[in-house]
XYZ file of N, CA, C and O in Angstrom:
656
model
N 36.592 11.975 136.376
C 36.829 13.012 137.359
C 36.817 14.393 136.703
O 36.294 15.337 137.276
N 37.404 14.528 135.494
C 37.412 15.827 134.816
C 35.991 16.349 134.620
O 35.739 17.537 134.772
N 35.068 15.446 134.278
C 33.687 15.856 134.029
C 33.050 16.470 135.275
O 32.288 17.420 135.181
N 33.389 15.946 136.436
C 32.837 16.474 137.690
C 33.258 17.931 137.894
O 32.439 18.780 138.248
N 34.509 18.229 137.629
C 35.002 19.592 137.827
C 34.454 20.543 136.759
O 34.098 21.680 137.062
N 34.379 20.062 135.513
C 33.807 20.908 134.463
C 32.327 21.140 134.726
O 31.818 22.250 134.509
N 31.628 20.118 135.196
C 30.205 20.284 135.521
C 30.026 21.350 136.595
O 29.075 22.144 136.538
N 30.939 21.413 137.564
C 30.842 22.444 138.607
C 31.087 23.839 138.014
O 30.378 24.790 138.346
N 32.073 23.969 137.133
C 32.332 25.260 136.483
C 31.108 25.716 135.691
O 30.724 26.896 135.731
N 30.462 24.790 134.990
C 29.270 25.123 134.212
C 28.097 25.456 135.136
O 27.318 26.370 134.860
N 27.976 24.752 136.261
C 26.919 25.067 137.226
C 27.102 26.473 137.800
O 26.128 27.210 137.980
N 28.349 26.851 138.065
C 28.617 28.214 138.541
C 28.223 29.210 137.456
O 27.584 30.230 137.734
N 28.570 28.916 136.208
C 28.198 29.791 135.088
C 26.685 29.937 135.010
O 26.162 31.030 134.754
N 25.960 28.863 135.245
C 24.491 28.889 135.174
C 23.878 29.789 136.247
O 22.769 30.295 136.064
N 24.600 30.025 137.343
C 24.105 30.936 138.384
C 23.877 32.336 137.825
O 23.067 33.100 138.343
N 24.584 32.671 136.742
C 24.468 34.014 136.156
C 23.086 34.260 135.560
O 22.687 35.417 135.392
N 22.371 33.209 135.242
C 21.049 33.358 134.625
C 20.138 34.193 135.515
O 19.361 35.015 135.019
N 20.251 34.029 136.828
C 19.381 34.733 137.772
C 20.110 35.771 138.628
O 19.520 36.321 139.551
N 21.394 36.025 138.355
C 22.149 37.005 139.146
C 22.499 38.213 138.288
O 23.333 38.109 137.392
N 21.884 39.348 138.550
C 22.205 40.552 137.779
C 23.688 40.908 137.876
O 24.322 40.691 138.909
N 24.230 41.421 136.783
C 25.613 41.876 136.777
C 26.635 40.778 136.602
O 27.826 41.008 136.791
N 26.174 39.581 136.249
C 27.099 38.476 136.039
C 26.962 37.965 134.610
O 25.968 38.221 133.935
N 27.972 37.258 134.159
C 27.964 36.621 132.846
C 28.251 35.129 133.042
O 28.897 34.744 134.020
N 27.805 34.287 132.112
C 27.933 32.830 132.287
C 29.333 32.276 132.045
O 29.563 31.428 131.192
N 30.267 32.783 132.824
C 31.639 32.283 132.780
C 32.036 31.933 134.205
O 32.355 32.801 135.021
N 32.004 30.643 134.500
C 32.351 30.132 135.812
C 33.616 29.308 135.730
O 33.950 28.762 134.671
N 34.317 29.212 136.851
C 35.577 28.473 136.862
C 35.839 27.884 138.245
O 35.348 28.397 139.252
N 36.624 26.817 138.246
C 37.096 26.219 139.492
C 38.581 25.910 139.375
O 39.072 25.577 138.292
N 39.279 26.053 140.490
C 40.680 25.668 140.601
C 40.717 24.370 141.382
O 40.073 24.255 142.438
N 41.462 23.400 140.873
C 41.542 22.072 141.483
C 42.992 21.745 141.816
O 43.878 21.876 140.968
N 43.190 21.322 143.069
C 44.504 20.842 143.508
C 44.307 19.519 144.232
O 43.401 19.397 145.058
N 45.135 18.568 143.895
C 45.098 17.263 144.546
C 43.691 16.658 144.529
O 43.231 16.096 145.528
N 42.998 16.836 143.406
C 41.676 16.238 143.255
C 40.552 16.935 143.995
O 39.455 16.395 144.091
N 40.809 18.137 144.543
C 39.775 18.861 145.291
C 39.641 20.286 144.770
O 40.642 20.930 144.445
N 38.418 20.795 144.740
C 38.186 22.179 144.360
C 38.656 23.073 145.499
O 38.207 22.926 146.638
N 39.570 23.999 145.186
C 40.094 24.910 146.205
C 39.696 26.364 145.941
O 39.961 27.235 146.764
N 39.083 26.616 144.792
C 38.646 27.973 144.476
C 37.572 27.962 143.418
O 37.576 27.102 142.531
N 36.625 28.900 143.525
C 35.540 29.025 142.555
C 35.361 30.486 142.186
O 35.617 31.377 143.011
N 34.909 30.726 140.960
C 34.674 32.097 140.543
C 33.620 32.195 139.462
O 33.411 31.258 138.693
N 32.962 33.339 139.427
C 31.945 33.663 138.423
C 32.246 35.061 137.913
O 32.627 35.937 138.699
N 32.058 35.293 136.624
C 32.274 36.620 136.059
C 31.275 37.581 136.678
O 30.075 37.491 136.459
N 31.774 38.496 137.506
C 30.957 39.505 138.175
C 31.416 40.918 137.802
O 31.290 41.852 138.594
N 31.964 41.063 136.598
C 32.531 42.341 136.184
C 31.523 43.481 136.292
O 31.839 44.545 136.827
N 30.315 43.270 135.808
C 29.292 44.326 135.873
C 28.859 44.580 137.314
O 28.749 45.720 137.741
N 28.612 43.540 138.064
C 28.135 43.678 139.445
C 29.158 44.400 140.319
O 28.789 45.193 141.183
N 30.437 44.124 140.106
C 31.491 44.725 140.925
C 32.075 45.996 140.305
O 32.952 46.611 140.912
N 31.612 46.333 139.090
C 32.229 47.454 138.349
C 33.738 47.238 138.291
O 34.542 48.138 138.551
N 34.114 46.006 137.960
C 35.519 45.596 137.939
C 35.763 44.763 136.686
O 35.374 43.596 136.627
N 36.402 45.347 135.664
C 36.613 44.599 134.424
C 37.527 43.385 134.572
O 37.609 42.571 133.661
N 38.195 43.224 135.709
C 39.049 42.055 135.924
C 38.328 40.917 136.641
O 38.914 39.864 136.866
N 37.080 41.112 136.992
C 36.338 40.088 137.737
C 35.762 39.044 136.784
O 34.561 38.909 136.618
N 36.660 38.308 136.160
C 36.262 37.190 135.305
C 36.239 35.927 136.163
O 36.881 35.864 137.222
N 35.531 34.916 135.707
C 35.410 33.689 136.482
C 36.754 33.072 136.834
O 36.987 32.658 137.975
N 37.659 33.037 135.854
C 38.963 32.419 136.079
C 39.778 33.205 137.102
O 40.375 32.625 138.019
N 39.813 34.528 136.947
C 40.580 35.372 137.874
C 39.995 35.261 139.278
O 40.740 35.131 140.265
N 38.665 35.298 139.376
C 38.054 35.202 140.706
C 38.249 33.828 141.332
O 38.397 33.723 142.552
N 38.285 32.774 140.528
C 38.561 31.432 141.064
C 39.988 31.365 141.602
O 40.239 30.784 142.661
N 40.922 31.981 140.892
C 42.313 32.019 141.352
C 42.421 32.852 142.622
O 43.080 32.447 143.588
N 41.759 34.006 142.661
C 41.765 34.832 143.876
C 41.201 34.051 145.062
O 41.749 34.095 146.173
N 40.099 33.349 144.826
C 39.460 32.570 145.887
C 40.394 31.476 146.400
O 40.562 31.302 147.615
N 41.022 30.747 145.480
C 41.933 29.667 145.879
C 43.120 30.221 146.654
O 43.499 29.676 147.699
N 43.712 31.288 146.158
C 44.869 31.878 146.845
C 44.492 32.358 148.244
O 45.239 32.136 149.202
N 43.336 32.994 148.361
C 42.899 33.485 149.675
C 42.636 32.322 150.632
O 43.056 32.364 151.792
N 41.953 31.289 150.154
C 41.648 30.142 151.017
C 42.908 29.417 151.473
O 42.970 28.911 152.598
N 43.902 29.343 150.578
C 45.124 28.611 150.895
C 46.219 29.512 151.462
O 47.293 29.022 151.825
N 45.982 30.821 151.490
C 46.972 31.808 151.951
C 48.287 31.690 151.186
O 49.376 31.625 151.778
N 48.170 31.652 149.857
C 49.336 31.529 148.979
C 49.183 32.478 147.790
O 48.096 33.009 147.545
N 50.267 32.671 147.074
C 50.196 33.374 145.794
C 50.567 32.452 144.648
O 50.464 32.842 143.489
N 50.985 31.245 144.958
C 51.328 30.266 143.935
C 50.387 29.064 144.019
O 50.218 28.473 145.083
N 49.798 28.757 142.894
C 48.955 27.556 142.777
C 49.645 26.548 141.866
O 49.006 25.838 141.100
N 50.964 26.506 141.955
C 51.779 25.678 141.075
C 51.258 24.247 141.033
O 51.070 23.613 142.062
N 51.004 23.803 139.809
C 50.535 22.448 139.602
C 49.028 22.284 139.594
O 48.524 21.200 139.316
N 48.287 23.341 139.885
C 46.821 23.247 139.925
C 46.232 23.193 138.520
O 46.855 23.601 137.537
N 45.014 22.682 138.446
C 44.237 22.668 137.207
C 43.142 23.721 137.311
O 42.664 24.013 138.416
N 42.751 24.275 136.169
C 41.652 25.220 136.142
C 40.637 24.741 135.106
O 41.008 24.422 133.974
N 39.392 24.655 135.530
C 38.270 24.269 134.670
C 37.396 25.503 134.507
O 37.043 26.144 135.504
N 37.047 25.828 133.272
C 36.261 27.027 133.031
C 35.216 26.780 131.944
O 35.417 25.949 131.060
N 34.129 27.514 132.044
C 33.017 27.319 131.110
C 33.313 27.866 129.721
O 32.629 27.519 128.762
N 34.324 28.727 129.565
C 34.649 29.286 128.257
C 36.136 29.497 128.103
O 36.857 29.705 129.086
N 36.603 29.445 126.860
C 38.021 29.665 126.590
C 38.422 31.018 127.152
O 37.832 32.038 126.817
N 39.444 31.064 128.008
C 39.792 32.296 128.710
C 40.367 33.381 127.794
O 41.012 33.088 126.793
N 40.151 34.623 128.205
C 40.738 35.769 127.508
C 42.224 35.862 127.876
O 42.712 35.152 128.767
N 42.922 36.776 127.223
C 44.354 36.939 127.461
C 44.662 37.328 128.905
O 45.653 36.872 129.483
N 43.822 38.171 129.507
C 44.040 38.571 130.898
C 43.973 37.355 131.814
O 44.810 37.178 132.709
N 42.978 36.510 131.596
C 42.817 35.326 132.441
C 43.972 34.349 132.245
O 44.474 33.777 133.213
N 44.401 34.175 131.001
C 45.532 33.284 130.729
C 46.790 33.809 131.419
O 47.529 33.042 132.040
N 47.023 35.116 131.343
C 48.190 35.697 132.011
C 48.115 35.451 133.518
O 49.129 35.112 134.145
N 46.931 35.601 134.088
C 46.757 35.355 135.526
C 47.046 33.898 135.862
O 47.677 33.598 136.885
N 46.605 32.988 135.000
C 46.873 31.563 135.222
C 48.374 31.294 135.235
O 48.873 30.558 136.105
N 49.088 31.883 134.275
C 50.544 31.700 134.262
C 51.180 32.287 135.517
O 52.055 31.660 136.122
N 50.753 33.473 135.922
C 51.301 34.106 137.128
C 51.069 33.242 138.364
O 51.910 33.187 139.253
N 49.926 32.570 138.411
C 49.578 31.748 139.575
C 50.179 30.346 139.525
O 50.174 29.643 140.524
N 50.669 29.931 138.363
C 51.268 28.600 138.248
C 50.298 27.498 137.862
O 50.574 26.317 138.101
N 49.167 27.865 137.272
C 48.212 26.843 136.816
C 48.913 25.946 135.797
O 49.549 26.436 134.863
N 48.815 24.641 135.989
C 49.511 23.687 135.123
C 48.680 23.266 133.910
O 49.223 23.091 132.821
N 47.370 23.088 134.126
C 46.519 22.611 133.027
C 45.216 23.386 133.009
O 44.673 23.740 134.061
N 44.722 23.615 131.789
C 43.476 24.325 131.559
C 42.503 23.411 130.838
O 42.866 22.756 129.867
N 41.268 23.394 131.316
C 40.179 22.672 130.659
C 39.046 23.675 130.445
O 38.688 24.387 131.381
N 38.507 23.756 129.234
C 37.448 24.722 128.963
C 36.335 24.086 128.147
O 36.557 23.125 127.412
N 35.129 24.637 128.281
C 33.962 24.113 127.573
C 33.749 24.870 126.263
O 34.079 24.366 125.194
N 33.220 26.074 126.309
C 32.948 26.850 125.093
C 34.254 27.352 124.489
O 35.165 27.755 125.209
N 34.346 27.346 123.160
C 35.526 27.920 122.524
C 35.254 29.387 122.187
O 34.176 29.924 122.474
N 36.233 30.049 121.584
C 36.106 31.481 121.294
C 34.937 31.759 120.344
O 34.250 32.776 120.494
N 34.695 30.866 119.418
C 33.578 31.068 118.484
C 32.239 31.013 119.220
O 31.338 31.819 118.951
N 32.099 30.078 120.164
C 30.866 29.987 120.956
C 30.632 31.284 121.738
O 29.524 31.810 121.778
N 31.687 31.792 122.363
C 31.571 33.041 123.114
C 31.270 34.208 122.189
O 30.502 35.112 122.548
N 31.873 34.202 121.015
C 31.603 35.262 120.042
C 30.138 35.317 119.653
O 29.532 36.395 119.584
N 29.539 34.158 119.407
C 28.111 34.092 119.070
C 27.286 34.577 120.257
O 26.344 35.366 120.095
N 27.627 34.107 121.449
C 26.915 34.528 122.658
C 26.934 36.049 122.796
O 25.898 36.683 122.964
N 28.130 36.641 122.736
C 28.229 38.090 122.905
C 27.536 38.834 121.769
O 26.913 39.875 121.999
N 27.645 38.328 120.558
C 26.962 38.974 119.438
C 25.463 39.059 119.669
O 24.843 40.110 119.462
N 24.875 37.965 120.105
C 23.438 37.948 120.382
C 23.083 38.830 121.571
O 22.077 39.535 121.567
N 23.912 38.791 122.614
C 23.661 39.586 123.809
C 23.732 41.081 123.487
O 22.848 41.855 123.880
N 24.752 41.493 122.757
C 24.935 42.900 122.409
C 23.829 43.377 121.465
O 23.371 44.516 121.574
N 23.390 42.507 120.573
C 22.295 42.881 119.670
C 21.027 43.189 120.461
O 20.253 44.065 120.088
N 20.841 42.481 121.559
C 19.673 42.701 122.412
C 19.850 43.923 123.311
O 18.920 44.678 123.549
N 21.087 44.096 123.852
C 21.353 45.204 124.769
C 22.810 45.641 124.608
O 23.717 44.964 125.083
N 23.050 46.788 123.955
C 24.416 47.250 123.683
C 25.265 47.522 124.928
O 26.478 47.654 124.816
N 24.664 47.568 126.113
C 25.460 47.818 127.327
C 26.514 46.740 127.540
O 27.490 46.961 128.248
N 26.324 45.562 126.938
C 27.260 44.461 127.129
C 28.473 44.559 126.208
O 29.410 43.766 126.335
N 28.481 45.520 125.297
C 29.626 45.674 124.387
C 30.878 46.049 125.180
O 30.809 46.840 126.118
N 31.985 45.490 124.801
C 33.256 45.769 125.455
C 34.103 46.655 124.560
O 33.905 46.714 123.357
N 35.086 47.293 125.162
C 35.981 48.160 124.391
C 36.740 47.360 123.336
O 37.065 47.877 122.275
N 36.990 46.096 123.634
C 37.766 45.269 122.712
C 37.323 43.819 122.865
O 37.187 43.329 123.980
N 37.101 43.135 121.745
C 36.713 41.731 121.851
C 37.945 40.876 122.170
O 39.083 41.336 122.074
N 37.708 39.636 122.569
C 38.798 38.781 123.026
C 39.831 38.480 121.952
O 41.021 38.362 122.246
N 39.412 38.364 120.702
C 40.366 38.089 119.632
C 41.322 39.278 119.466
O 42.534 39.103 119.337
N 40.780 40.495 119.486
C 41.629 41.680 119.371
C 42.512 41.832 120.607
O 43.677 42.213 120.504
N 41.975 41.532 121.783
C 42.763 41.599 123.014
C 43.970 40.663 122.924
O 45.098 41.059 123.227
N 43.746 39.430 122.488
C 44.858 38.479 122.349
C 45.926 39.031 121.411
O 47.116 38.927 121.671
N 45.483 39.612 120.300
C 46.416 40.167 119.317
C 47.218 41.316 119.935
O 48.442 41.356 119.824
N 46.537 42.268 120.584
C 47.203 43.440 121.140
C 48.204 43.053 122.233
O 49.309 43.590 122.273
N 47.829 42.140 123.101
C 48.707 41.737 124.198
C 49.976 41.084 123.660
O 51.057 41.241 124.240
N 49.876 40.398 122.530
C 51.036 39.727 121.954
C 51.993 40.644 121.206
O 53.107 40.239 120.871
N 51.593 41.862 120.948
C 52.449 42.800 120.216
C 53.477 43.446 121.143
O 53.220 43.625 122.334
N 54.628 43.856 120.580
C 55.551 44.672 121.379
C 54.836 45.954 121.808
O 53.967 46.461 121.090
N 55.193 46.494 122.953
C 54.487 47.638 123.521
C 54.416 48.820 122.546
O 53.428 49.544 122.512
N 55.447 49.008 121.733
C 55.467 50.134 120.796
C 54.540 49.935 119.600
O 54.277 50.883 118.866
N 54.027 48.727 119.416
C 53.148 48.447 118.280
C 51.674 48.308 118.678
O 50.826 48.116 117.819
N 51.366 48.402 119.952
C 49.986 48.269 120.412
C 49.172 49.514 120.076
O 49.720 50.603 119.931
N 47.861 49.349 120.015
C 46.986 50.485 119.714
C 46.886 51.464 120.882
O 46.518 52.617 120.691
N 47.239 51.012 122.089
C 47.234 51.889 123.268
C 48.555 52.665 123.317
O 49.626 52.063 123.331
N 48.475 53.970 123.350
C 49.684 54.781 123.444
C 50.395 54.498 124.764
O 49.753 54.286 125.789
N 51.715 54.481 124.729
C 52.483 54.266 125.957
C 53.769 55.069 125.895
O 54.300 55.333 124.816
N 54.245 55.454 127.065
C 55.466 56.249 127.166
C 56.148 55.918 128.478
O 55.520 55.956 129.539
N 57.411 55.559 128.418
C 58.166 55.308 129.639
C 58.631 56.633 130.214
O 59.042 57.535 129.476
N 58.560 56.752 131.539
C 59.022 57.971 132.192
C 59.460 57.677 133.623
O 59.003 56.728 134.236
N 60.369 58.455 134.130
C 60.874 58.404 135.507
C 61.427 57.024 135.895
O 61.298 56.586 137.039
N 62.069 56.363 134.955
C 62.620 55.037 135.210
C 63.657 55.061 136.328
O 63.681 54.164 137.180
N 64.503 56.063 136.345
C 65.547 56.136 137.380
C 64.935 56.222 138.775
O 65.473 55.646 139.733
N 63.801 56.923 138.889
C 63.150 57.046 140.192
C 62.660 55.702 140.718
O 62.828 55.394 141.897
N 62.057 54.914 139.859
C 61.554 53.616 140.326
C 62.701 52.632 140.545
O 62.641 51.813 141.461
N 63.753 52.730 139.761
C 64.913 51.865 139.983
C 65.498 52.146 141.369
O 65.911 51.225 142.078
N 65.487 53.399 141.796
C 65.970 53.740 143.146
C 65.080 53.091 144.208
O 65.576 52.612 145.233
N 63.765 53.067 143.975
C 62.849 52.394 144.905
C 63.137 50.898 144.929
O 63.178 50.274 145.999
N 63.354 50.304 143.757
C 63.696 48.876 143.689
C 64.951 48.599 144.524
O 65.005 47.624 145.283
N 65.959 49.433 144.353
C 67.211 49.241 145.088
C 67.010 49.362 146.597
O 67.539 48.569 147.376
N 66.201 50.346 147.002
C 65.917 50.509 148.436
C 65.159 49.300 148.983
O 65.428 48.843 150.110
N 64.239 48.774 148.202
C 63.495 47.596 148.636
C 64.445 46.413 148.825
O 64.375 45.711 149.851
N 65.303 46.164 147.846
C 66.254 45.060 147.936
C 67.156 45.232 149.170
O 67.390 44.284 149.915
N 67.633 46.452 149.379
C 68.494 46.722 150.540
C 67.785 46.409 151.851
O 68.359 45.844 152.771
N 66.531 46.779 151.933
C 65.758 46.570 153.169
C 65.398 45.101 153.383
O 65.305 44.631 154.496
N 65.142 44.388 152.300
C 64.578 43.038 152.431
C 65.551 41.911 152.135
O 65.128 40.744 152.066
N 66.828 42.208 151.955
C 67.767 41.102 151.707
C 68.903 41.149 152.690
O 69.109 42.070 153.418
């Protein structure tokens, strides 16, 4: 059964061969033995850096089921997910991950793709992204500064008052 779902994720990835603005990263969300969501990396086509196959499969499943929790679901994807996709999986409650290509396979793919056309280069590769996301906020390469905390805490309090 696992092979059937992975084969579908890879078939979705293969759609990118003939679809401009897509990359060969496809994914499916499975609940109770049925595919409930599908996604393909359409980041270039949508001008949306978050439109990865895994994130779009989760969005599709949540929309179809009218939920924000996919607790207990499995996700099958054509490539080892980036940190953003993994975080989304945790937020959605994905229980198990199955992937085809590992990070080294994707690294070779992107290296060859970028050598042919530099437009595919990203601001940060997945290995560096994983490292940066795991660091405390004060140690990341992206500058950050907290401000107006009291103002948002007041909004939080007003929300709780209204909704509880």
